[in-house]
Tab-separated table of N, CA and C in Angstrom:
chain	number	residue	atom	x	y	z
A	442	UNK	N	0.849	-1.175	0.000
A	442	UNK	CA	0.000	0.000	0.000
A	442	UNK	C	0.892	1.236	0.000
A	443	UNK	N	0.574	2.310	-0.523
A	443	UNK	CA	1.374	3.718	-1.069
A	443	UNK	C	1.872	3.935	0.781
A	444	UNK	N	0.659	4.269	0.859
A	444	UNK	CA	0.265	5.436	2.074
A	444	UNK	C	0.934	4.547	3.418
A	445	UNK	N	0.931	3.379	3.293
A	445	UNK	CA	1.754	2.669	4.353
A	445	UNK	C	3.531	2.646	4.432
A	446	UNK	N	3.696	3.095	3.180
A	446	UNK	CA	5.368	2.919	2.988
A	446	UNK	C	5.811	4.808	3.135
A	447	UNK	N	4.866	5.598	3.007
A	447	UNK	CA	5.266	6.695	3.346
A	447	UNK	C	4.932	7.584	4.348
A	448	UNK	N	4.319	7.578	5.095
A	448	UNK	CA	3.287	7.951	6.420
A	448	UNK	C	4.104	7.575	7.484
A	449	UNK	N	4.777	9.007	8.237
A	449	UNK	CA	5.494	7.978	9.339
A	449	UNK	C	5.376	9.031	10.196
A	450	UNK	N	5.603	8.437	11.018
A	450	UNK	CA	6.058	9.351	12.528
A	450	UNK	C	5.728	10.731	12.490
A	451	UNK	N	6.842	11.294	11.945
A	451	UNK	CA	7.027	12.608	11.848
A	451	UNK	C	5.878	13.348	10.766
A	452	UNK	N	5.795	12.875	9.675
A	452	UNK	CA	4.705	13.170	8.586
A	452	UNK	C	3.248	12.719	8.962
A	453	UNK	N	2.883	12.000	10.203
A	453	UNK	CA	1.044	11.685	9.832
A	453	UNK	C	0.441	12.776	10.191
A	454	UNK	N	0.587	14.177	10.622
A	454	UNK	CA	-0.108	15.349	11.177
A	454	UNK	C	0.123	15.674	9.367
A	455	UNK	N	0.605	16.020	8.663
A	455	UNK	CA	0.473	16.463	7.168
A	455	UNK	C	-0.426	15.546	6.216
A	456	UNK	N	-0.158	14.340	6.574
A	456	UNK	CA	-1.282	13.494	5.965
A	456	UNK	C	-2.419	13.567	6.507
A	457	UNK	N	-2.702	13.369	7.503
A	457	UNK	CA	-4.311	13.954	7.940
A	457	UNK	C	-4.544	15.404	7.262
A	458	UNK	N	-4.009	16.074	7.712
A	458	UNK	CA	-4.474	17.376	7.408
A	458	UNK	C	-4.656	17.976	5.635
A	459	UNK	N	-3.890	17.136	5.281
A	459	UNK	CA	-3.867	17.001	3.585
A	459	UNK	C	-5.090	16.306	3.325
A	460	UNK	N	-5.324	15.553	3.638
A	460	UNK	CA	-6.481	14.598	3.529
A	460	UNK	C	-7.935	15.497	4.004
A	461	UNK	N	-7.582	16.328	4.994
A	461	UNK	CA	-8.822	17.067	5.676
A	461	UNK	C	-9.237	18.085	4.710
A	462	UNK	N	-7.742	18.960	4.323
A	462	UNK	CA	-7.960	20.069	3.540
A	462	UNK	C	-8.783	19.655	2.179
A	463	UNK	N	-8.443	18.147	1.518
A	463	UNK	CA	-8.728	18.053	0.224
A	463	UNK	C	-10.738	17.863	0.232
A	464	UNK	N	-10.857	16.857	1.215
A	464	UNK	CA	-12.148	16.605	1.648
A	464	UNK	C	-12.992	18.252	1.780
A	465	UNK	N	-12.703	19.118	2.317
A	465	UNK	CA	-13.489	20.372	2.820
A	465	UNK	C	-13.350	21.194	1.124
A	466	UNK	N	-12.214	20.817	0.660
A	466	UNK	CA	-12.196	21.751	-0.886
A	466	UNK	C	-12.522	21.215	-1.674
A	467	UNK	N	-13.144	20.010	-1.551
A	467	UNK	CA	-13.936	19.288	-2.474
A	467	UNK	C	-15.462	19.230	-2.438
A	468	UNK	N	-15.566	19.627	-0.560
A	468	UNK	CA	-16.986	19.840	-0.695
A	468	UNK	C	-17.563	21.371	-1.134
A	469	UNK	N	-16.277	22.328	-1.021
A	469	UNK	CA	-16.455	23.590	-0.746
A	469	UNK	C	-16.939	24.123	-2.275
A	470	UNK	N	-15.718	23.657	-3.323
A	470	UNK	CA	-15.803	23.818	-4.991
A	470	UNK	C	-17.539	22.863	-5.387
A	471	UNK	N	-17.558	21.808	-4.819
A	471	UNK	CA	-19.163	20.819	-5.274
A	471	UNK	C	-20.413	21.945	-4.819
A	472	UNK	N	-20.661	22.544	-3.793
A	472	UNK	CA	-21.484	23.172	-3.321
A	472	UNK	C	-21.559	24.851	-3.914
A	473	UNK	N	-20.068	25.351	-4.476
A	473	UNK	CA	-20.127	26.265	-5.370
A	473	UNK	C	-20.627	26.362	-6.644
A	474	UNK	N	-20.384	25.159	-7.274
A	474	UNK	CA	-20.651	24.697	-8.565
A	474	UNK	C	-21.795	24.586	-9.233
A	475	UNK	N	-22.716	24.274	-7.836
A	475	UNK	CA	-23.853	23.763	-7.911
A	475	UNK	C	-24.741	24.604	-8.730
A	476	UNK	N	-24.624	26.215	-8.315
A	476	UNK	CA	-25.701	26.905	-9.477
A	476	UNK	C	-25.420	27.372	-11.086
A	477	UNK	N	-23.930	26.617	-11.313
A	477	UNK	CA	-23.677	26.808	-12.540
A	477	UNK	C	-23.744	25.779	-13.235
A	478	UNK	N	-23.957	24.619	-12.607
A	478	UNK	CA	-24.717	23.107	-12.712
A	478	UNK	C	-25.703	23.492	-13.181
A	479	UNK	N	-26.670	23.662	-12.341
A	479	UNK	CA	-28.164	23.859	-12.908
A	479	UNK	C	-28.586	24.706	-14.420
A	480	UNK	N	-27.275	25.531	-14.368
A	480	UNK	CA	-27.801	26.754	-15.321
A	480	UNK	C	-27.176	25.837	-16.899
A	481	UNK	N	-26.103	25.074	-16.721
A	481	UNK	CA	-26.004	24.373	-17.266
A	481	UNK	C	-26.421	23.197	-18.448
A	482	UNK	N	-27.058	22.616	-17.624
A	482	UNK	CA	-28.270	21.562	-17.724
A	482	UNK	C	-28.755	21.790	-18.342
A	483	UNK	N	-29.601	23.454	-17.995
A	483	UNK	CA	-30.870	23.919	-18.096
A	483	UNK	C	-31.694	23.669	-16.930
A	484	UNK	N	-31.417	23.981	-15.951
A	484	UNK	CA	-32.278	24.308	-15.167
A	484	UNK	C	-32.864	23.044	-14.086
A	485	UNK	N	-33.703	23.118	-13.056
A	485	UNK	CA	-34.101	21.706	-12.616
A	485	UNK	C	-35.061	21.320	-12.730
A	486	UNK	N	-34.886	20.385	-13.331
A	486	UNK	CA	-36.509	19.780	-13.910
A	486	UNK	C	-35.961	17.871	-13.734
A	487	UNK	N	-37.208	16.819	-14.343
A	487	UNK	CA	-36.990	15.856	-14.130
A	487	UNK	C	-35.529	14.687	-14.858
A	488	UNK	N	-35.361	15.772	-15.720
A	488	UNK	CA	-34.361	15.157	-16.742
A	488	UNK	C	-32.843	15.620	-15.739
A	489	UNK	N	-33.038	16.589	-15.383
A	489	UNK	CA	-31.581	17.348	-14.490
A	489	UNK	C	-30.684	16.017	-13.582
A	490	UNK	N	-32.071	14.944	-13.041
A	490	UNK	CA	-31.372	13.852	-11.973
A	490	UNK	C	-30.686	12.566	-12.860
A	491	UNK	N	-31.057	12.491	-14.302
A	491	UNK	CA	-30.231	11.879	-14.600
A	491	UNK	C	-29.157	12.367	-15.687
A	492	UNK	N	-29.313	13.908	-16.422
A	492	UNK	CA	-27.851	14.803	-16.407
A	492	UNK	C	-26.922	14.671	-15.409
A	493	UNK	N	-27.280	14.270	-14.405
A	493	UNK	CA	-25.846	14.668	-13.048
A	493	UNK	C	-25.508	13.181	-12.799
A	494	UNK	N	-26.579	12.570	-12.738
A	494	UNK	CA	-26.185	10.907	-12.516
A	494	UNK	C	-25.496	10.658	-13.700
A	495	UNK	N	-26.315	10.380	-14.728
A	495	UNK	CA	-25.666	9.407	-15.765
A	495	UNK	C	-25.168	10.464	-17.157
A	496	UNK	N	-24.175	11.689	-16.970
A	496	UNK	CA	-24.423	12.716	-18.383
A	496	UNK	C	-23.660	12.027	-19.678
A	497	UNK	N	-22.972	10.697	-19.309
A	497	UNK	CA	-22.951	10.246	-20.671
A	497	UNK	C	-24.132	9.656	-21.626
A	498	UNK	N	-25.211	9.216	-21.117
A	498	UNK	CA	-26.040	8.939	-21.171
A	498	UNK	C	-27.201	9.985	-21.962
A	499	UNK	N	-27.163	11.151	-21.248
A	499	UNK	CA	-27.822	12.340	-21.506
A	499	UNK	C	-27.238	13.096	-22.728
A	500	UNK	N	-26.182	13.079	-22.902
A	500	UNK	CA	-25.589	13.532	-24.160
A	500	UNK	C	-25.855	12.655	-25.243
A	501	UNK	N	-25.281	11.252	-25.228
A	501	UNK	CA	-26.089	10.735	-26.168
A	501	UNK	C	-27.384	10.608	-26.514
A	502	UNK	N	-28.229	10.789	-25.714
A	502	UNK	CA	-29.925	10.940	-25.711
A	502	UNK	C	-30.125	12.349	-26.338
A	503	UNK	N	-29.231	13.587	-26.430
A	503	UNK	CA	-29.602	14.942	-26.892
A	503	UNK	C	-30.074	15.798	-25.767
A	504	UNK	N	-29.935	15.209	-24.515
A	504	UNK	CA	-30.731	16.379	-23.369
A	504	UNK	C	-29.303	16.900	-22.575
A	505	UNK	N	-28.392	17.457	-23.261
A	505	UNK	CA	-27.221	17.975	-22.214
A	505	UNK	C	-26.182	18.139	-23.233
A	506	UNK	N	-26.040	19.087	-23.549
A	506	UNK	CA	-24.371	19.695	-24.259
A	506	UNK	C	-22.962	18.946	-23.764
A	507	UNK	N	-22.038	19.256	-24.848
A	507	UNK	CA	-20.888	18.612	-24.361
A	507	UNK	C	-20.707	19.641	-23.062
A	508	UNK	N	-20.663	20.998	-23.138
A	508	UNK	CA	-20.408	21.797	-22.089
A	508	UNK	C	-21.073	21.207	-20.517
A	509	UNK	N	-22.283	21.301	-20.945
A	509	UNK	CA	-22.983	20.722	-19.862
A	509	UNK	C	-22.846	19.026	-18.909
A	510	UNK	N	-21.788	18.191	-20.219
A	510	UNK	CA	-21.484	16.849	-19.737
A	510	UNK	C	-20.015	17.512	-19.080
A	511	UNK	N	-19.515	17.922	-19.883
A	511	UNK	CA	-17.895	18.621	-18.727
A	511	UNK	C	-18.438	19.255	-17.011
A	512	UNK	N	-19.216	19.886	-17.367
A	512	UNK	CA	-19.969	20.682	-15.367
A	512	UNK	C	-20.116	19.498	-15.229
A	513	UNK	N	-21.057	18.428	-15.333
A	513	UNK	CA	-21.775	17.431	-14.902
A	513	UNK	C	-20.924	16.023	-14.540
A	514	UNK	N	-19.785	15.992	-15.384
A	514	UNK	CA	-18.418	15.262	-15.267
A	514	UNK	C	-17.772	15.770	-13.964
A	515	UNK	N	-17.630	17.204	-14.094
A	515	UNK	CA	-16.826	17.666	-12.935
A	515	UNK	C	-17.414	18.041	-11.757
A	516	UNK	N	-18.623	17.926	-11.667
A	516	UNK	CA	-19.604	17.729	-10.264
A	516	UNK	C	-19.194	16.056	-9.665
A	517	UNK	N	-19.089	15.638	-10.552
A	517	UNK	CA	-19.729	13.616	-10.194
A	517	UNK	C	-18.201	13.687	-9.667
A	518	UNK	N	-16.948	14.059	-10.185
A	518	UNK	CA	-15.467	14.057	-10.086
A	518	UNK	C	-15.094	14.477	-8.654
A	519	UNK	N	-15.790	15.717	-7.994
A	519	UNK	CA	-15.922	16.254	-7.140
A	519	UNK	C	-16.287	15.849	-5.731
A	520	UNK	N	-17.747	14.549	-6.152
A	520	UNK	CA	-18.438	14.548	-4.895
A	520	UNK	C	-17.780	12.865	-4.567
A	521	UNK	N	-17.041	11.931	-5.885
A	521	UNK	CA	-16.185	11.284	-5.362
A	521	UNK	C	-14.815	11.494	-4.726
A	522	UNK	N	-14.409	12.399	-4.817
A	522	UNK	CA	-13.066	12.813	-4.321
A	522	UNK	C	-13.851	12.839	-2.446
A	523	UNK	N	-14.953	13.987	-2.704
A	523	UNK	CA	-15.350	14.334	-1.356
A	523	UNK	C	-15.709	12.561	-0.416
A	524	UNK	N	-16.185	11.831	-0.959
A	524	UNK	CA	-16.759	10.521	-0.451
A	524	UNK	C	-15.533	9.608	-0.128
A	525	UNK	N	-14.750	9.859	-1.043
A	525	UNK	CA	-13.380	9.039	-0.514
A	525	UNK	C	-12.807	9.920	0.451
A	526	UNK	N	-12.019	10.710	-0.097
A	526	UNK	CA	-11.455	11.459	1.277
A	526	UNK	C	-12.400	11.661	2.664
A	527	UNK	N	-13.318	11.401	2.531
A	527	UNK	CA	-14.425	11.019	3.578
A	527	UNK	C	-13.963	9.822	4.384
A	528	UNK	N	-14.510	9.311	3.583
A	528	UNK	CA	-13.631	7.352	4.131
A	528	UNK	C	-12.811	7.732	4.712
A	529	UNK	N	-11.655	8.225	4.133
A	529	UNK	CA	-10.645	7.793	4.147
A	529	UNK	C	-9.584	8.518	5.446
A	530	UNK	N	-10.866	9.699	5.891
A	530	UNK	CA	-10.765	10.494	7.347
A	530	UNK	C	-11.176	9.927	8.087
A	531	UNK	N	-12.199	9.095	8.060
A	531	UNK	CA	-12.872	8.612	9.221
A	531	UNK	C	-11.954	6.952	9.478
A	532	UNK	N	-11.299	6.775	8.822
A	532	UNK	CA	-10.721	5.308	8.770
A	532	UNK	C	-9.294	5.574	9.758
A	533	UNK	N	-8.809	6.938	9.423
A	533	UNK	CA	-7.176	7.485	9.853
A	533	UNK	C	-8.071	8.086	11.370
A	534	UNK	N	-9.243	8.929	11.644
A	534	UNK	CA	-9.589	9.520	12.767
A	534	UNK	C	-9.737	8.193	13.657
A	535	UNK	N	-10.055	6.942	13.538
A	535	UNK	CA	-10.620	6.163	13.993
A	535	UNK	C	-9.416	5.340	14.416
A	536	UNK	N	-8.866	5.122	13.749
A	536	UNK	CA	-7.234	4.668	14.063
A	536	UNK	C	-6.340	5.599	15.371
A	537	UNK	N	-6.564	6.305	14.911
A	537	UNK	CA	-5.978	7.615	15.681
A	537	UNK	C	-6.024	7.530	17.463
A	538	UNK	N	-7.648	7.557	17.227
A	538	UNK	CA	-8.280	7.648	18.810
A	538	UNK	C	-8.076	6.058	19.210
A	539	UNK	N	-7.979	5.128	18.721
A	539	UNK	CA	-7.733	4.131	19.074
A	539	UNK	C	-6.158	3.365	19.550
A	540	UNK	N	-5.211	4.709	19.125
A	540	UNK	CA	-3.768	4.941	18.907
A	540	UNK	C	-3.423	3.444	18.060
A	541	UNK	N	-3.674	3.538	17.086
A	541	UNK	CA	-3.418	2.310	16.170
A	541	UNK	C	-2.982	3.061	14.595
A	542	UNK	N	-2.051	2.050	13.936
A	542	UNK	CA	-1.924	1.890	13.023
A	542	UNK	C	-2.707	1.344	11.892
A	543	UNK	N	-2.867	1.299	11.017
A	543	UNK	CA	-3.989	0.344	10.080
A	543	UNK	C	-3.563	-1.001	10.210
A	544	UNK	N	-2.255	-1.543	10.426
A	544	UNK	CA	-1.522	-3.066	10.140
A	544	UNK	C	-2.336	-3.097	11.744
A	545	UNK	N	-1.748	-2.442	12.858
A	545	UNK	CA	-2.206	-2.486	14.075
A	545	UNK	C	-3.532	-2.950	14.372
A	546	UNK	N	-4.758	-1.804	13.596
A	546	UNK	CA	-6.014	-2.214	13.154
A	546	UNK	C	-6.443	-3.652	12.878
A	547	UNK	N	-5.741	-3.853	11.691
A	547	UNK	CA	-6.338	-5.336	11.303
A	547	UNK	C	-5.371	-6.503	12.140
A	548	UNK	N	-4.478	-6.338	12.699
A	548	UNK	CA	-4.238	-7.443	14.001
A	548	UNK	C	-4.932	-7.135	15.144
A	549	UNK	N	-5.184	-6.662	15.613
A	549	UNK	CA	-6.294	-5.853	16.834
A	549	UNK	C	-5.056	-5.697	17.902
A	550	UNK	N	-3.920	-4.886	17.651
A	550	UNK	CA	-2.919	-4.274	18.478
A	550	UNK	C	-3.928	-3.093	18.919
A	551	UNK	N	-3.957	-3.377	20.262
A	551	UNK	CA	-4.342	-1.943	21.038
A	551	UNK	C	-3.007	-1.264	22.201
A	552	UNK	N	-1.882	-1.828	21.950
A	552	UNK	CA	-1.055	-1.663	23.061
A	552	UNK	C	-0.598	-0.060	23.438
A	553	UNK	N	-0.674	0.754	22.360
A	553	UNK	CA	-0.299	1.787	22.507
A	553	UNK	C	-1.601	2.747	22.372
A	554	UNK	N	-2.641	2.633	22.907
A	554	UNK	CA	-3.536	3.613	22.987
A	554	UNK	C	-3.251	3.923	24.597
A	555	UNK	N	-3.186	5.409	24.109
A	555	UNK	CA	-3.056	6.483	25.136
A	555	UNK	C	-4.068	7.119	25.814
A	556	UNK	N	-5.749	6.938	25.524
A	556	UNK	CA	-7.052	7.866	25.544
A	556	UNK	C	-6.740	9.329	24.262
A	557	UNK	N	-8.124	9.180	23.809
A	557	UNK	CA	-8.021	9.588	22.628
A	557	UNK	C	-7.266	11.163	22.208
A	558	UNK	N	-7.362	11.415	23.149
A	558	UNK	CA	-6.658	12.693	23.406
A	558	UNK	C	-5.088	12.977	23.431
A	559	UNK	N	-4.308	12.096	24.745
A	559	UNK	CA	-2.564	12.300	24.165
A	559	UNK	C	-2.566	11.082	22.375
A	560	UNK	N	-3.697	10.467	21.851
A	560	UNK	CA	-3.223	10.317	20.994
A	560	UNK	C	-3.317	10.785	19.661
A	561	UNK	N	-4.075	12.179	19.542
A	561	UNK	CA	-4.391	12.764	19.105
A	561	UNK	C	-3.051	14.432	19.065
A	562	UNK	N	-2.910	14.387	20.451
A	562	UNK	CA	-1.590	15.234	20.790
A	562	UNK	C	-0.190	13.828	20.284
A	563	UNK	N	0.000	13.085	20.212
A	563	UNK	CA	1.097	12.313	19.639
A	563	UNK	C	1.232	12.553	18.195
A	564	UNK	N	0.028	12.701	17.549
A	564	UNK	CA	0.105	12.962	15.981
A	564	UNK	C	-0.240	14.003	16.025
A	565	UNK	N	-0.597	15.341	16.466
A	565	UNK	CA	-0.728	16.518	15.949
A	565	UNK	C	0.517	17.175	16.519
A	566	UNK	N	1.070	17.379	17.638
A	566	UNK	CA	1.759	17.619	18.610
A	566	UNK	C	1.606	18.624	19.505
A	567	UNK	N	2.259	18.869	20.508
A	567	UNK	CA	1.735	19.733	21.727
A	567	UNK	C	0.624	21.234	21.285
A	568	UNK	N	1.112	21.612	20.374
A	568	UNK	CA	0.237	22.547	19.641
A	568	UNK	C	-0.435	22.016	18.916
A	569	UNK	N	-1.676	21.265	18.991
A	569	UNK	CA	-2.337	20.266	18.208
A	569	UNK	C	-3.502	21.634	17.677
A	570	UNK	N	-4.095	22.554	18.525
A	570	UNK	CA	-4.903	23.237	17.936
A	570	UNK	C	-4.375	24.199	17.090
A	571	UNK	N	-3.160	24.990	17.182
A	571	UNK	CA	-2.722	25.302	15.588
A	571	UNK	C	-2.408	24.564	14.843
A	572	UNK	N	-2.164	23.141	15.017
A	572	UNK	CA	-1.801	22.105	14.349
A	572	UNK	C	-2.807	22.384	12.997
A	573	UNK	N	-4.065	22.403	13.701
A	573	UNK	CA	-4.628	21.993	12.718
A	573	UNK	C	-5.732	22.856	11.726
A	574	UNK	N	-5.596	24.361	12.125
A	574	UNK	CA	-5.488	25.113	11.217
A	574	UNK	C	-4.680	25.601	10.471
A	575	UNK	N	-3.199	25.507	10.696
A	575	UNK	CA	-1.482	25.568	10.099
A	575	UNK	C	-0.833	24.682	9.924
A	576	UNK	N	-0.867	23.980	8.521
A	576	UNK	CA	0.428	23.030	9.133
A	576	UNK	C	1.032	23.629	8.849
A	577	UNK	N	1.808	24.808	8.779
A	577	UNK	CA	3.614	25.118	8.593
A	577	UNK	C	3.483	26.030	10.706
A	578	UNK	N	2.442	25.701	11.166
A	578	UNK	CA	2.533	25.965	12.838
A	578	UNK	C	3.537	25.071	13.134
A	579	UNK	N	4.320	25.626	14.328
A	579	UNK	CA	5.213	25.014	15.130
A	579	UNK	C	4.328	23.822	16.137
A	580	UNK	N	4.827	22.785	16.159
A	580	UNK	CA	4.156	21.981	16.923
A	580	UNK	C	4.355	20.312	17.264
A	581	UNK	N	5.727	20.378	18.093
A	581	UNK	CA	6.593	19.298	17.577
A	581	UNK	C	6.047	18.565	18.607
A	582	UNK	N	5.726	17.070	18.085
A	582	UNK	CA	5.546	15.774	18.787
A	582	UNK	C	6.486	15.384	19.594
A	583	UNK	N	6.156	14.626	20.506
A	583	UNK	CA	6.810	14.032	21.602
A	583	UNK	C	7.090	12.441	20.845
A	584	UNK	N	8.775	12.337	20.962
A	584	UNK	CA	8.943	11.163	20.382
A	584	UNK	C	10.347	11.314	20.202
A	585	UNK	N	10.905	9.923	19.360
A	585	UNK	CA	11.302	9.893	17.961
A	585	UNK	C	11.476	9.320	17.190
A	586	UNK	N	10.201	8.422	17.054
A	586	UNK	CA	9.722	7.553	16.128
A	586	UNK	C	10.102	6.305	15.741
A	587	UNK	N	10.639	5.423	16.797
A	587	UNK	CA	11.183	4.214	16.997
A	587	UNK	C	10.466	4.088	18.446
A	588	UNK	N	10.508	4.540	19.299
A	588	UNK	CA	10.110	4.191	20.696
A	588	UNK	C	9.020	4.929	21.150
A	589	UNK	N	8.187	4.110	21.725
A	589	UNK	CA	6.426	4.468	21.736
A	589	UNK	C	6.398	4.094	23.179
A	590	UNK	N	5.597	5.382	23.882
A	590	UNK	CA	4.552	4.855	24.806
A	590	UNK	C	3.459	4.155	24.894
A	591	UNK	N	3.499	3.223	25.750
A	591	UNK	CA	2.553	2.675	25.360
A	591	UNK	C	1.678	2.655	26.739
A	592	UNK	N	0.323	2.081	26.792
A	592	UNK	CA	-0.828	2.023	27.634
A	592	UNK	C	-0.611	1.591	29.413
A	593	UNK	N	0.938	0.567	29.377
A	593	UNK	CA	1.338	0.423	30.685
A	593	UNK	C	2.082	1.177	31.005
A	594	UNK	N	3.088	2.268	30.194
A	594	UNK	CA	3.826	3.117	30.625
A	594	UNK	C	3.184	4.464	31.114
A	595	UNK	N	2.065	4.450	30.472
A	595	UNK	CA	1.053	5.870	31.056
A	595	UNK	C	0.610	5.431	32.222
A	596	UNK	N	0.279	4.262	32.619
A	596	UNK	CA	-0.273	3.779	33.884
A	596	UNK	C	0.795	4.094	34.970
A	597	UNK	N	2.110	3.259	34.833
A	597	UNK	CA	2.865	3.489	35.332
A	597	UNK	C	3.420	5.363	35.989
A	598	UNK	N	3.364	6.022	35.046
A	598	UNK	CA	3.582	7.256	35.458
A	598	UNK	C	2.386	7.986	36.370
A	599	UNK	N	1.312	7.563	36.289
A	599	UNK	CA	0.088	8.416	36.494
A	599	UNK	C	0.155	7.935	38.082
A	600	UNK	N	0.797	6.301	38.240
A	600	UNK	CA	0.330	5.688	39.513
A	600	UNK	C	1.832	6.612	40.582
A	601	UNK	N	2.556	6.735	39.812
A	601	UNK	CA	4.041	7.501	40.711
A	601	UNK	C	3.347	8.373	41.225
Protein backbone atom coordinates (compact mmCIF):
# COMPACT_ATOMS: atom_id res chain seq x y z
CA UNK A 1 0.00 0.00 0.00
CA UNK A 2 1.37 3.72 -1.07
CA UNK A 3 0.26 5.44 2.07
CA UNK A 4 1.75 2.67 4.35
CA UNK A 5 5.37 2.92 2.99
CA UNK A 6 5.27 6.70 3.35
CA UNK A 7 3.29 7.95 6.42
CA UNK A 8 5.49 7.98 9.34
CA UNK A 9 6.06 9.35 12.53
CA UNK A 10 7.03 12.61 11.85
CA UNK A 11 4.71 13.17 8.59
CA UNK A 12 1.04 11.69 9.83
CA UNK A 13 -0.11 15.35 11.18
CA UNK A 14 0.47 16.46 7.17
CA UNK A 15 -1.28 13.49 5.97
CA UNK A 16 -4.31 13.95 7.94
CA UNK A 17 -4.47 17.38 7.41
CA UNK A 18 -3.87 17.00 3.59
CA UNK A 19 -6.48 14.60 3.53
CA UNK A 20 -8.82 17.07 5.68
CA UNK A 21 -7.96 20.07 3.54
CA UNK A 22 -8.73 18.05 0.22
CA UNK A 23 -12.15 16.60 1.65
CA UNK A 24 -13.49 20.37 2.82
CA UNK A 25 -12.20 21.75 -0.89
CA UNK A 26 -13.94 19.29 -2.47
CA UNK A 27 -16.99 19.84 -0.69
CA UNK A 28 -16.45 23.59 -0.75
CA UNK A 29 -15.80 23.82 -4.99
CA UNK A 30 -19.16 20.82 -5.27
CA UNK A 31 -21.48 23.17 -3.32
CA UNK A 32 -20.13 26.27 -5.37
CA UNK A 33 -20.65 24.70 -8.57
CA UNK A 34 -23.85 23.76 -7.91
CA UNK A 35 -25.70 26.91 -9.48
CA UNK A 36 -23.68 26.81 -12.54
CA UNK A 37 -24.72 23.11 -12.71
CA UNK A 38 -28.16 23.86 -12.91
CA UNK A 39 -27.80 26.75 -15.32
CA UNK A 40 -26.00 24.37 -17.27
CA UNK A 41 -28.27 21.56 -17.72
CA UNK A 42 -30.87 23.92 -18.10
CA UNK A 43 -32.28 24.31 -15.17
CA UNK A 44 -34.10 21.71 -12.62
CA UNK A 45 -36.51 19.78 -13.91
CA UNK A 46 -36.99 15.86 -14.13
CA UNK A 47 -34.36 15.16 -16.74
CA UNK A 48 -31.58 17.35 -14.49
CA UNK A 49 -31.37 13.85 -11.97
CA UNK A 50 -30.23 11.88 -14.60
CA UNK A 51 -27.85 14.80 -16.41
CA UNK A 52 -25.85 14.67 -13.05
CA UNK A 53 -26.19 10.91 -12.52
CA UNK A 54 -25.67 9.41 -15.76
CA UNK A 55 -24.42 12.72 -18.38
CA UNK A 56 -22.95 10.25 -20.67
CA UNK A 57 -26.04 8.94 -21.17
CA UNK A 58 -27.82 12.34 -21.51
CA UNK A 59 -25.59 13.53 -24.16
CA UNK A 60 -26.09 10.74 -26.17
CA UNK A 61 -29.92 10.94 -25.71
CA UNK A 62 -29.60 14.94 -26.89
CA UNK A 63 -30.73 16.38 -23.37
CA UNK A 64 -27.22 17.97 -22.21
CA UNK A 65 -24.37 19.69 -24.26
CA UNK A 66 -20.89 18.61 -24.36
CA UNK A 67 -20.41 21.80 -22.09
CA UNK A 68 -22.98 20.72 -19.86
CA UNK A 69 -21.48 16.85 -19.74
CA UNK A 70 -17.90 18.62 -18.73
CA UNK A 71 -19.97 20.68 -15.37
CA UNK A 72 -21.78 17.43 -14.90
CA UNK A 73 -18.42 15.26 -15.27
CA UNK A 74 -16.83 17.67 -12.93
CA UNK A 75 -19.60 17.73 -10.26
CA UNK A 76 -19.73 13.62 -10.19
CA UNK A 77 -15.47 14.06 -10.09
CA UNK A 78 -15.92 16.25 -7.14
CA UNK A 79 -18.44 14.55 -4.89
CA UNK A 80 -16.19 11.28 -5.36
CA UNK A 81 -13.07 12.81 -4.32
CA UNK A 82 -15.35 14.33 -1.36
CA UNK A 83 -16.76 10.52 -0.45
CA UNK A 84 -13.38 9.04 -0.51
CA UNK A 85 -11.45 11.46 1.28
CA UNK A 86 -14.43 11.02 3.58
CA UNK A 87 -13.63 7.35 4.13
CA UNK A 88 -10.64 7.79 4.15
CA UNK A 89 -10.77 10.49 7.35
CA UNK A 90 -12.87 8.61 9.22
CA UNK A 91 -10.72 5.31 8.77
CA UNK A 92 -7.18 7.48 9.85
CA UNK A 93 -9.59 9.52 12.77
CA UNK A 94 -10.62 6.16 13.99
CA UNK A 95 -7.23 4.67 14.06
CA UNK A 96 -5.98 7.62 15.68
CA UNK A 97 -8.28 7.65 18.81
CA UNK A 98 -7.73 4.13 19.07
CA UNK A 99 -3.77 4.94 18.91
CA UNK A 100 -3.42 2.31 16.17
CA UNK A 101 -1.92 1.89 13.02
CA UNK A 102 -3.99 0.34 10.08
CA UNK A 103 -1.52 -3.07 10.14
CA UNK A 104 -2.21 -2.49 14.07
CA UNK A 105 -6.01 -2.21 13.15
CA UNK A 106 -6.34 -5.34 11.30
CA UNK A 107 -4.24 -7.44 14.00
CA UNK A 108 -6.29 -5.85 16.83
CA UNK A 109 -2.92 -4.27 18.48
CA UNK A 110 -4.34 -1.94 21.04
CA UNK A 111 -1.05 -1.66 23.06
CA UNK A 112 -0.30 1.79 22.51
CA UNK A 113 -3.54 3.61 22.99
CA UNK A 114 -3.06 6.48 25.14
CA UNK A 115 -7.05 7.87 25.54
CA UNK A 116 -8.02 9.59 22.63
CA UNK A 117 -6.66 12.69 23.41
CA UNK A 118 -2.56 12.30 24.17
CA UNK A 119 -3.22 10.32 20.99
CA UNK A 120 -4.39 12.76 19.11
CA UNK A 121 -1.59 15.23 20.79
CA UNK A 122 1.10 12.31 19.64
CA UNK A 123 0.10 12.96 15.98
CA UNK A 124 -0.73 16.52 15.95
CA UNK A 125 1.76 17.62 18.61
CA UNK A 126 1.73 19.73 21.73
CA UNK A 127 0.24 22.55 19.64
CA UNK A 128 -2.34 20.27 18.21
CA UNK A 129 -4.90 23.24 17.94
CA UNK A 130 -2.72 25.30 15.59
CA UNK A 131 -1.80 22.10 14.35
CA UNK A 132 -4.63 21.99 12.72
CA UNK A 133 -5.49 25.11 11.22
CA UNK A 134 -1.48 25.57 10.10
CA UNK A 135 0.43 23.03 9.13
CA UNK A 136 3.61 25.12 8.59
CA UNK A 137 2.53 25.97 12.84
CA UNK A 138 5.21 25.01 15.13
CA UNK A 139 4.16 21.98 16.92
CA UNK A 140 6.59 19.30 17.58
CA UNK A 141 5.55 15.77 18.79
CA UNK A 142 6.81 14.03 21.60
CA UNK A 143 8.94 11.16 20.38
CA UNK A 144 11.30 9.89 17.96
CA UNK A 145 9.72 7.55 16.13
CA UNK A 146 11.18 4.21 17.00
CA UNK A 147 10.11 4.19 20.70
CA UNK A 148 6.43 4.47 21.74
CA UNK A 149 4.55 4.86 24.81
CA UNK A 150 2.55 2.68 25.36
CA UNK A 151 -0.83 2.02 27.63
CA UNK A 152 1.34 0.42 30.68
CA UNK A 153 3.83 3.12 30.63
CA UNK A 154 1.05 5.87 31.06
CA UNK A 155 -0.27 3.78 33.88
CA UNK A 156 2.87 3.49 35.33
CA UNK A 157 3.58 7.26 35.46
CA UNK A 158 0.09 8.42 36.49
CA UNK A 159 0.33 5.69 39.51
CA UNK A 160 4.04 7.50 40.71
Amino acid sequence: MFAGCCVGFYNHRYYLLAVLYVMLGSLYASVLQWPHILESIGGFHWMSLMCIIAPHIAVLCGFLSIYGFICALSQIILACVFVLTFFLLCVQVKCIINGQTIHEKRAEITLYDLGWKNNFIQVLGKNWYLAIFSPIASSPVDGDGVNFMTFYDLREIKNV
